């Protein structure tokens, strides 16, 4: 009996561990932007929009789409570690630099922000702001890396995600997930853990039934 109770507790612990892992990682995607849709033939002036499906407006100065053919060794986006046809170059100007501002409006809540960026010719300090400023150092001549941080937008505030830098950098994609009231979606490894735990419970139950049936005398033996 003691061994049976121990197995039940062990299986239940496996389910709880899987569930706690999901809760820690869960986020509901509210914004996703890729810069793999541009034409590298001309500058994109202030007042234009960039990105897809969620868009960002350009203010301050021009930005540029780089690349043109995915996986081309001559494509600067590919050289920076992206398979995209194009990526966005945010250059540096004297006096004022370009700023990207999301069309999406964010309300109160906790958010996970992920920005995929690569370095230009010199180190860049990128300021990403969503309810509060976040400084990110993008090292010169590095490949695309996903930088992430969490921010809280306070109650009663509506705001946009803005991105700007003090030196040139490349940007490939942006994702923002809501951590407020997010429903956990199990990853394949977590499903496996839960399935194994469930099979363990089922096996223990079946083993117990067989023991009970075998120990019950038949009518003719009484």
Coordinates of N, CA, C and O in Angstrom, one line a residue, residues 63-219:
X63 N 15.0 55.5 -43.1 CA 15.6 54.2 -42.8 C 15.7 53.5 -44.2 O 15.2 54.0 -45.2
X64 N 16.3 52.3 -44.2 CA 16.5 51.6 -45.5 C 16.3 50.1 -45.3 O 16.6 49.5 -44.3
X65 N 15.7 49.5 -46.4 CA 15.7 48.1 -46.5 C 16.9 47.6 -47.2 O 17.4 48.1 -48.2
X66 N 17.6 46.6 -46.6 CA 18.8 46.0 -47.2 C 18.5 44.6 -47.6 O 17.6 43.9 -47.2
X67 N 19.3 44.1 -48.6 CA 19.2 42.7 -49.0 C 18.4 42.6 -50.3 O 18.6 43.5 -51.2
X68 N 17.6 41.6 -50.5 CA 16.9 41.5 -51.8 C 16.6 40.0 -52.1 O 15.6 39.7 -52.6
X69 N 17.6 39.1 -51.9 CA 17.4 37.7 -52.2 C 17.8 36.9 -50.9 O 18.8 37.1 -50.4
X70 N 16.8 36.1 -50.5 CA 17.1 35.3 -49.3 C 18.2 34.3 -49.5 O 18.4 33.8 -50.6
X71 N 19.0 34.1 -48.5 CA 20.1 33.1 -48.5 C 21.2 33.4 -49.5 O 21.9 32.6 -49.9
X72 N 21.2 34.7 -50.0 CA 22.3 35.1 -50.9 C 23.5 35.5 -50.1 O 23.4 36.4 -49.3
X73 N 24.7 34.9 -50.4 CA 25.9 35.3 -49.7 C 26.3 36.7 -49.8 O 27.0 37.2 -48.9
X74 N 25.8 37.4 -50.8 CA 26.0 38.9 -50.9 C 25.0 39.7 -50.2 O 25.2 41.0 -50.1
X75 N 24.0 39.1 -49.6 CA 22.9 39.8 -48.9 C 23.4 40.2 -47.5 O 23.8 39.3 -46.7
X76 N 23.5 41.5 -47.1 CA 24.0 41.9 -45.8 C 23.1 41.3 -44.7 O 23.6 41.1 -43.6
X77 N 21.8 41.1 -44.9 CA 21.0 40.5 -43.9 C 21.4 39.0 -43.7 O 21.5 38.5 -42.6
X78 N 21.7 38.3 -44.8 CA 22.2 36.9 -44.7 C 23.5 36.9 -44.0 O 23.8 36.0 -43.2
X79 N 24.4 37.8 -44.3 CA 25.7 37.8 -43.7 C 25.6 38.1 -42.2 O 26.4 37.7 -41.4
X80 N 24.5 38.8 -41.8 CA 24.3 39.1 -40.4 C 23.5 37.9 -39.7 O 23.1 38.1 -38.5
X81 N 23.3 36.8 -40.4 CA 22.7 35.6 -39.8 C 21.2 35.5 -39.9 O 20.6 34.8 -39.2
X82 N 20.7 36.1 -40.9 CA 19.2 36.0 -41.2 C 19.0 35.4 -42.6 O 19.8 35.7 -43.5
X83 N 18.0 34.5 -42.7 CA 17.6 34.0 -44.0 C 16.6 34.8 -44.7 O 16.1 34.5 -45.8
X84 N 16.2 36.0 -44.1 CA 15.2 36.8 -44.7 C 15.8 37.5 -46.0 O 17.0 37.7 -46.2
X85 N 14.8 37.8 -46.9 CA 15.2 38.5 -48.2 C 15.7 39.9 -47.8 O 16.6 40.4 -48.4
X86 N 15.0 40.6 -46.9 CA 15.4 41.9 -46.5 C 15.4 42.1 -45.0 O 14.7 41.3 -44.3
X87 N 16.1 43.1 -44.5 CA 16.0 43.5 -43.1 C 16.1 45.0 -43.1 O 16.3 45.6 -44.2
X88 N 15.9 45.6 -42.0 CA 15.8 47.1 -41.9 C 17.1 47.6 -41.3 O 17.5 47.2 -40.3
X89 N 17.6 48.6 -42.0 CA 18.8 49.3 -41.5 C 18.3 50.6 -40.9 O 17.6 51.4 -41.5
X90 N 18.7 50.8 -39.6 CA 18.4 52.1 -38.9 C 19.7 52.9 -38.8 O 20.5 52.6 -37.9
X91 N 20.0 53.8 -39.7 CA 21.3 54.5 -39.7 C 21.3 55.6 -38.6 O 20.4 55.8 -37.9
X92 N 22.5 56.2 -38.6 CA 22.7 57.4 -37.7 C 22.9 58.6 -38.5 O 23.5 58.6 -39.5
X93 N 22.3 59.7 -38.0 CA 22.4 61.0 -38.6 C 22.9 62.0 -37.6 O 22.8 61.8 -36.3
X94 N 23.4 63.2 -38.0 CA 23.8 64.2 -37.1 C 22.5 65.0 -36.6 O 21.7 65.4 -37.5
X95 N 22.4 65.1 -35.4 CA 21.3 65.9 -34.8 C 20.0 65.1 -34.4 O 19.5 65.2 -33.3
X96 N 19.6 64.2 -35.3 CA 18.4 63.4 -35.0 C 18.4 62.1 -35.7 O 18.9 62.0 -36.9
X97 N 18.0 61.0 -35.0 CA 18.0 59.7 -35.6 C 16.6 59.2 -35.8 O 15.7 59.6 -35.2
X98 N 16.5 58.2 -36.7 CA 15.1 57.6 -36.9 C 14.6 56.9 -35.6 O 15.3 56.4 -34.8
X99 N 13.2 57.0 -35.5 CA 12.5 56.3 -34.5 C 11.4 55.5 -35.1 O 10.7 55.9 -36.0
X100 N 11.3 54.2 -34.7 CA 10.2 53.3 -35.1 C 9.1 53.3 -34.0 O 9.5 53.1 -32.8
X101 N 7.9 53.5 -34.4 CA 6.8 53.6 -33.4 C 5.7 52.6 -33.8 O 5.2 52.7 -35.0
X102 N 5.3 51.7 -33.0 CA 4.3 50.7 -33.3 C 2.9 51.3 -33.5 O 2.5 52.3 -32.8
X103 N 2.2 50.8 -34.5 CA 0.8 51.2 -34.7 C 0.0 50.6 -33.6 O -1.1 51.2 -33.2
X104 N 0.4 49.5 -33.1 CA -0.4 48.8 -32.0 C -0.3 49.6 -30.7 O 0.8 50.1 -30.3
X105 N -1.4 49.8 -30.1 CA -1.5 50.5 -28.8 C -1.6 49.5 -27.6 O -2.4 48.6 -27.7
X106 N -0.7 49.6 -26.7 CA -0.6 48.7 -25.5 C -1.3 49.3 -24.3 O -1.0 50.4 -23.9
X107 N -2.2 48.5 -23.7 CA -2.8 48.9 -22.5 C -2.1 48.4 -21.3 O -1.0 47.9 -21.4
X108 N -2.7 48.6 -20.1 CA -2.1 48.2 -18.9 C -1.8 46.7 -18.8 O -2.6 45.9 -19.3
X109 N -0.6 46.3 -18.3 CA -0.3 44.8 -18.2 C 1.2 44.6 -18.3 O 2.0 45.5 -18.4
X110 N 1.6 43.3 -18.2 CA 3.0 42.9 -18.2 C 3.3 42.4 -19.6 O 2.5 41.5 -20.1
X111 N 4.4 42.7 -20.2 CA 4.7 42.4 -21.6 C 6.1 41.8 -21.7 O 7.0 42.3 -21.0
X112 N 6.3 40.8 -22.6 CA 7.6 40.3 -22.9 C 7.9 40.8 -24.3 O 7.2 40.5 -25.3
X113 N 9.0 41.6 -24.5 CA 9.4 42.2 -25.7 C 10.6 41.4 -26.3 O 11.6 41.2 -25.5
X114 N 10.6 41.0 -27.5 CA 11.7 40.3 -28.2 C 12.0 41.1 -29.5 O 11.2 41.2 -30.4
X115 N 13.3 41.6 -29.6 CA 13.7 42.3 -30.8 C 14.9 41.7 -31.4 O 15.9 41.5 -30.7
X116 N 14.9 41.3 -32.6 CA 16.0 40.6 -33.3 C 16.9 41.7 -34.0 O 16.4 42.3 -35.0
X117 N 18.1 41.9 -33.5 CA 18.9 42.9 -34.1 C 20.3 42.5 -34.3 O 20.8 41.5 -33.7
X118 N 21.0 43.2 -35.2 CA 22.5 42.9 -35.5 C 23.2 44.2 -35.5 O 22.6 45.3 -35.7
X119 N 24.5 44.1 -35.3 CA 25.3 45.3 -35.1 C 25.7 45.9 -36.5 O 25.9 45.2 -37.5
X120 N 25.9 47.3 -36.5 CA 26.5 48.0 -37.6 C 28.0 48.1 -37.5 O 28.6 47.2 -37.0
X121 N 28.5 49.2 -38.0 CA 30.0 49.4 -38.0 C 30.6 49.7 -36.7 O 31.7 49.4 -36.4
X122 N 29.7 50.3 -35.7 CA 30.2 50.6 -34.4 C 29.1 50.1 -33.4 O 28.0 49.9 -33.8
X123 N 29.5 50.0 -32.1 CA 28.5 49.7 -31.1 C 27.3 50.7 -31.1 O 27.5 51.9 -31.3
X124 N 26.1 50.2 -30.9 CA 25.0 51.0 -30.8 C 24.2 50.8 -29.5 O 24.1 49.7 -29.0
X125 N 23.8 51.9 -28.9 CA 22.9 51.8 -27.8 C 21.5 52.0 -28.3 O 21.1 53.1 -28.8
X126 N 20.7 51.0 -28.2 CA 19.3 51.0 -28.7 C 18.3 51.2 -27.6 O 18.4 50.5 -26.5
X127 N 17.5 52.2 -27.7 CA 16.5 52.6 -26.7 C 15.2 52.0 -27.1 O 14.6 52.5 -28.1
X128 N 14.7 51.0 -26.4 CA 13.3 50.4 -26.6 C 12.4 50.8 -25.5 O 12.8 50.6 -24.3
X129 N 11.3 51.4 -25.8 CA 10.5 51.9 -24.7 C 9.0 51.4 -24.8 O 8.4 51.6 -25.9
X130 N 8.6 50.8 -23.8 CA 7.2 50.3 -23.7 C 6.7 50.5 -22.2 O 6.9 49.6 -21.4
X131 N 6.2 51.7 -21.9 CA 5.9 51.9 -20.5 C 7.0 52.4 -19.7 O 6.9 53.1 -18.7
X132 N 8.2 52.0 -20.0 CA 9.5 52.4 -19.4 C 10.6 52.1 -20.4 O 10.5 51.3 -21.2
X133 N 11.7 52.9 -20.2 CA 12.8 52.8 -21.2 C 13.7 51.5 -20.9 O 13.9 51.1 -19.7
X134 N 14.2 50.9 -21.9 CA 15.1 49.8 -21.8 C 16.3 50.0 -22.8 O 16.1 50.1 -24.0
X135 N 17.5 50.1 -22.2 CA 18.7 50.3 -23.0 C 19.3 49.0 -23.4 O 19.5 48.1 -22.5
X136 N 19.6 48.8 -24.7 CA 20.2 47.5 -25.2 C 21.5 47.9 -25.9 O 21.5 48.7 -26.8
X137 N 22.6 47.2 -25.6 CA 23.8 47.4 -26.3 C 23.9 46.4 -27.4 O 24.0 45.2 -27.2
X138 N 24.0 46.9 -28.7 CA 24.1 46.0 -29.8 C 25.6 46.1 -30.3 O 26.0 47.2 -30.8
X139 N 26.4 45.1 -30.2 CA 27.8 45.2 -30.4 C 28.0 45.2 -32.0 O 27.3 44.6 -32.8
X140 N 29.0 46.0 -32.3 CA 29.4 46.2 -33.8 C 29.7 44.9 -34.5 O 30.3 44.0 -33.9
X141 N 29.2 44.8 -35.7 CA 29.5 43.7 -36.6 C 29.2 42.4 -36.1 O 29.9 41.4 -36.3
X142 N 28.1 42.3 -35.3 CA 27.6 41.0 -34.8 C 26.4 40.5 -35.6 O 25.8 41.3 -36.3
X143 N 26.2 39.2 -35.6 CA 25.0 38.6 -36.3 C 23.7 38.9 -35.5 O 23.8 39.4 -34.4
X144 N 22.6 38.6 -36.1 CA 21.3 38.8 -35.5 C 21.2 38.0 -34.2 O 21.5 36.8 -34.2
X145 N 20.8 38.7 -33.2 CA 20.5 38.1 -31.9 C 19.2 38.6 -31.4 O 18.8 39.8 -31.6
X146 N 18.5 37.8 -30.7 CA 17.2 38.2 -30.1 C 17.4 38.7 -28.7 O 17.8 38.0 -27.8
X147 N 17.1 40.0 -28.5 CA 17.2 40.6 -27.2 C 15.8 40.7 -26.6 O 14.9 41.1 -27.3
X148 N 15.7 40.3 -25.4 CA 14.3 40.3 -24.8 C 14.4 40.9 -23.4 O 15.4 40.9 -22.7
X149 N 13.2 41.5 -23.0 CA 13.1 42.1 -21.7 C 11.6 42.1 -21.4 O 10.7 42.0 -22.2
X150 N 11.3 42.3 -20.1 CA 9.9 42.5 -19.7 C 9.6 43.9 -19.1 O 10.5 44.5 -18.5
X151 N 8.4 44.4 -19.5 CA 8.1 45.7 -18.9 C 6.6 45.7 -18.5 O 5.8 44.9 -19.1
X152 N 6.3 46.6 -17.6 CA 4.9 46.7 -17.1 C 4.4 48.1 -17.5 O 5.0 49.1 -17.3
X153 N 3.2 48.1 -18.2 CA 2.5 49.3 -18.5 C 1.5 49.5 -17.4 O 0.7 48.7 -17.1
X154 N 1.6 50.6 -16.7 CA 0.7 50.8 -15.5 C -0.7 51.1 -15.8 O -1.1 51.4 -17.0
X155 N -1.6 50.9 -14.9 CA -3.0 51.0 -15.1 C -3.3 52.4 -15.5 O -2.7 53.4 -15.1
X156 N -4.3 52.5 -16.4 CA -4.8 53.8 -16.9 C -3.9 54.4 -18.0 O -4.1 55.6 -18.4
X157 N -2.9 53.7 -18.5 CA -1.9 54.2 -19.5 C -2.1 53.4 -20.8 O -2.2 52.2 -20.8
X158 N -2.1 54.2 -21.9 CA -2.1 53.6 -23.3 C -0.8 54.1 -23.9 O -0.5 55.3 -23.9
X159 N 0.0 53.2 -24.5 CA 1.3 53.6 -25.0 C 1.6 52.7 -26.3 O 1.0 51.7 -26.6
X160 N 2.7 53.1 -26.9 CA 3.2 52.4 -28.1 C 4.6 51.9 -27.8 O 5.3 52.4 -26.8
X161 N 5.1 50.9 -28.5 CA 6.5 50.5 -28.5 C 7.3 51.4 -29.4 O 7.0 51.5 -30.6
X162 N 8.3 52.0 -28.9 CA 9.2 52.9 -29.7 C 10.7 52.3 -29.7 O 11.1 51.8 -28.6
X163 N 11.4 52.4 -30.8 CA 12.7 51.9 -30.9 C 13.6 53.0 -31.6 O 13.2 53.4 -32.7
X164 N 14.7 53.3 -31.0 CA 15.7 54.2 -31.7 C 17.1 53.9 -31.2 O 17.2 53.2 -30.2
X165 N 18.1 54.4 -31.8 CA 19.5 54.2 -31.4 C 20.4 55.3 -31.6 O 20.1 56.3 -32.4
X166 N 21.6 55.3 -31.0 CA 22.5 56.4 -31.1 C 23.5 56.1 -32.3 O 24.3 57.0 -32.6
X167 N 23.5 54.9 -32.8 CA 24.4 54.5 -33.9 C 23.6 53.5 -34.8 O 22.5 53.0 -34.4
X168 N 24.2 53.2 -36.0 CA 23.5 52.3 -36.9 C 23.3 50.9 -36.3 O 24.2 50.4 -35.7
X169 N 22.2 50.3 -36.6 CA 21.9 48.9 -36.3 C 21.0 48.3 -37.3 O 20.3 49.1 -38.0
X170 N 20.9 47.0 -37.4 CA 19.9 46.3 -38.3 C 18.9 45.6 -37.4 O 19.2 45.2 -36.3
X171 N 17.7 45.6 -37.9 CA 16.6 44.9 -37.2 C 15.8 44.0 -38.1 O 15.6 44.4 -39.3
X172 N 15.5 42.8 -37.7 CA 14.9 41.8 -38.5 C 13.5 41.5 -38.2 O 12.6 41.2 -39.0
X173 N 13.2 41.5 -36.8 CA 11.8 41.1 -36.4 C 11.6 41.6 -35.0 O 12.5 41.9 -34.2
X174 N 10.3 41.8 -34.7 CA 9.9 42.3 -33.3 C 8.7 41.4 -32.9 O 7.7 41.2 -33.7
X175 N 8.7 40.9 -31.7 CA 7.5 40.2 -31.1 C 7.3 40.8 -29.7 O 8.2 41.0 -29.0
X176 N 6.0 40.9 -29.4 CA 5.6 41.3 -28.0 C 4.5 40.4 -27.6 O 3.5 40.1 -28.3
X177 N 4.7 39.8 -26.4 CA 3.7 38.9 -25.8 C 3.2 39.4 -24.5 O 3.9 40.1 -23.7
X178 N 1.9 39.2 -24.3 CA 1.3 39.6 -23.0 C 1.4 38.6 -22.0 O 1.1 37.4 -22.2
X179 N 2.0 38.9 -20.8 CA 2.1 38.0 -19.7 C 1.0 38.1 -18.7 O 0.9 37.4 -17.7
X180 N 0.0 39.0 -19.0 CA -1.1 39.2 -18.1 C -2.3 38.3 -18.5 O -2.8 38.5 -19.5
X181 N -2.6 37.3 -17.6 CA -3.7 36.4 -17.9 C -3.4 35.5 -19.0 O -4.4 35.0 -19.7
X182 N -2.2 35.2 -19.4 CA -1.8 34.3 -20.5 C -2.2 32.9 -20.1 O -2.0 32.4 -19.0
X183 N -2.8 32.2 -21.1 CA -3.1 30.8 -20.9 C -1.9 29.9 -21.4 O -1.5 30.0 -22.5
X184 N -1.4 29.1 -20.5 CA -0.2 28.3 -20.8 C -0.5 27.4 -22.0 O -1.5 26.7 -22.0
X185 N 0.4 27.3 -23.0 CA 0.3 26.4 -24.1 C 1.4 25.4 -24.0 O 2.6 25.8 -24.1
X186 N 1.1 24.1 -23.7 CA 2.2 23.1 -23.5 C 3.1 23.0 -24.7 O 2.7 22.9 -25.8
X187 N 4.5 23.0 -24.4 CA 5.4 22.6 -25.4 C 5.5 21.1 -25.6 O 5.0 20.4 -24.7
X188 N 6.0 20.6 -26.7 CA 6.1 19.1 -26.9 C 6.7 18.4 -25.8 O 6.3 17.3 -25.3
X189 N 7.9 19.0 -25.2 CA 8.5 18.3 -24.1 C 7.6 18.2 -22.9 O 7.6 17.2 -22.1
X190 N 6.9 19.3 -22.6 CA 6.0 19.3 -21.5 C 4.8 18.3 -21.7 O 4.4 17.6 -20.7
X191 N 4.3 18.2 -22.9 CA 3.2 17.2 -23.2 C 3.8 15.8 -22.9 O 3.0 15.0 -22.3
X192 N 5.0 15.6 -23.2 CA 5.6 14.2 -23.0 C 5.6 13.9 -21.5 O 5.3 12.8 -21.1
X193 N 6.1 14.9 -20.7 CA 6.1 14.7 -19.3 C 4.7 14.4 -18.7 O 4.6 13.5 -17.9
X194 N 3.7 15.2 -19.1 CA 2.4 15.0 -18.6 C 1.8 13.7 -19.1 O 1.1 13.0 -18.3
X195 N 2.1 13.3 -20.3 CA 1.6 12.0 -20.9 C 2.2 10.8 -20.1 O 1.5 9.9 -19.7
X196 N 3.5 10.9 -19.8 CA 4.2 9.9 -19.1 C 3.6 9.8 -17.7 O 3.4 8.7 -17.1
X197 N 3.4 10.9 -17.1 CA 2.8 10.9 -15.7 C 1.4 10.3 -15.7 O 1.0 9.5 -14.9
X198 N 0.6 10.6 -16.8 CA -0.7 10.0 -16.9 C -0.7 8.5 -17.1 O -1.5 7.8 -16.5
X199 N 0.2 8.1 -17.9 CA 0.4 6.7 -18.2 C 0.8 5.9 -16.9 O 0.4 4.8 -16.6
X200 N 1.6 6.6 -16.1 CA 2.0 6.0 -14.8 C 0.9 5.9 -13.9 O 0.7 4.8 -13.3
X201 N 0.0 6.9 -13.8 CA -1.2 6.8 -13.0 C -2.1 5.7 -13.5 O -2.7 4.9 -12.7
X202 N -2.3 5.6 -14.8 CA -3.2 4.5 -15.4 C -2.6 3.2 -15.1 O -3.3 2.2 -14.8
X203 N -1.3 3.0 -15.2 CA -0.7 1.7 -15.0 C -0.8 1.3 -13.6 O -1.1 0.1 -13.3
X204 N -0.6 2.2 -12.7 CA -0.7 1.9 -11.2 C -2.2 1.5 -10.9 O -2.4 0.5 -10.2
X205 N -3.2 2.2 -11.5 CA -4.6 1.8 -11.3 C -4.9 0.5 -11.8 O -5.6 -0.3 -11.1
X206 N -4.4 0.1 -13.0 CA -4.7 -1.2 -13.6 C -4.0 -2.3 -12.7 O -4.6 -3.3 -12.5
X207 N -2.8 -2.0 -12.3 CA -2.1 -3.0 -11.4 C -2.9 -3.3 -10.1 O -3.1 -4.4 -9.7
X208 N -3.4 -2.2 -9.6 CA -4.2 -2.3 -8.3 C -5.4 -3.2 -8.5 O -5.8 -4.0 -7.7
X209 N -6.2 -2.9 -9.7 CA -7.4 -3.6 -10.0 C -7.1 -5.1 -10.1 O -7.8 -6.0 -9.6
X210 N -6.0 -5.5 -10.8 CA -5.7 -6.9 -11.0 C -5.4 -7.6 -9.6 O -5.8 -8.7 -9.4
X211 N -4.7 -6.8 -8.7 CA -4.4 -7.4 -7.4 C -5.7 -7.7 -6.7 O -5.8 -8.7 -6.0
X212 N -6.6 -6.7 -6.7 CA -7.9 -6.9 -6.0 C -8.7 -8.0 -6.6 O -9.2 -8.8 -5.8
X213 N -8.8 -8.1 -7.9 CA -9.5 -9.2 -8.5 C -8.9 -10.6 -8.2 O -9.6 -11.5 -7.9
X214 N -7.6 -10.7 -8.2 CA -6.9 -11.9 -7.9 C -7.1 -12.3 -6.5 O -7.2 -13.5 -6.2
X215 N -7.3 -11.4 -5.6 CA -7.4 -11.7 -4.2 C -8.8 -12.0 -3.8 O -9.1 -12.4 -2.7
X216 N -9.8 -11.8 -4.7 CA -11.2 -12.0 -4.3 C -11.6 -13.5 -4.7 O -11.4 -13.9 -5.8
X217 N -12.1 -14.3 -3.7 CA -12.4 -15.7 -3.9 C -13.6 -15.8 -4.8 O -14.5 -15.0 -4.8
X218 N -13.6 -16.9 -5.7 CA -14.7 -17.1 -6.6 C -15.9 -17.7 -5.8 O -15.7 -18.3 -4.7
X219 N -17.1 -17.8 -6.3 CA -18.3 -18.3 -5.7 C -18.1 -19.7 -5.3 O -18.5 -20.2 -4.2

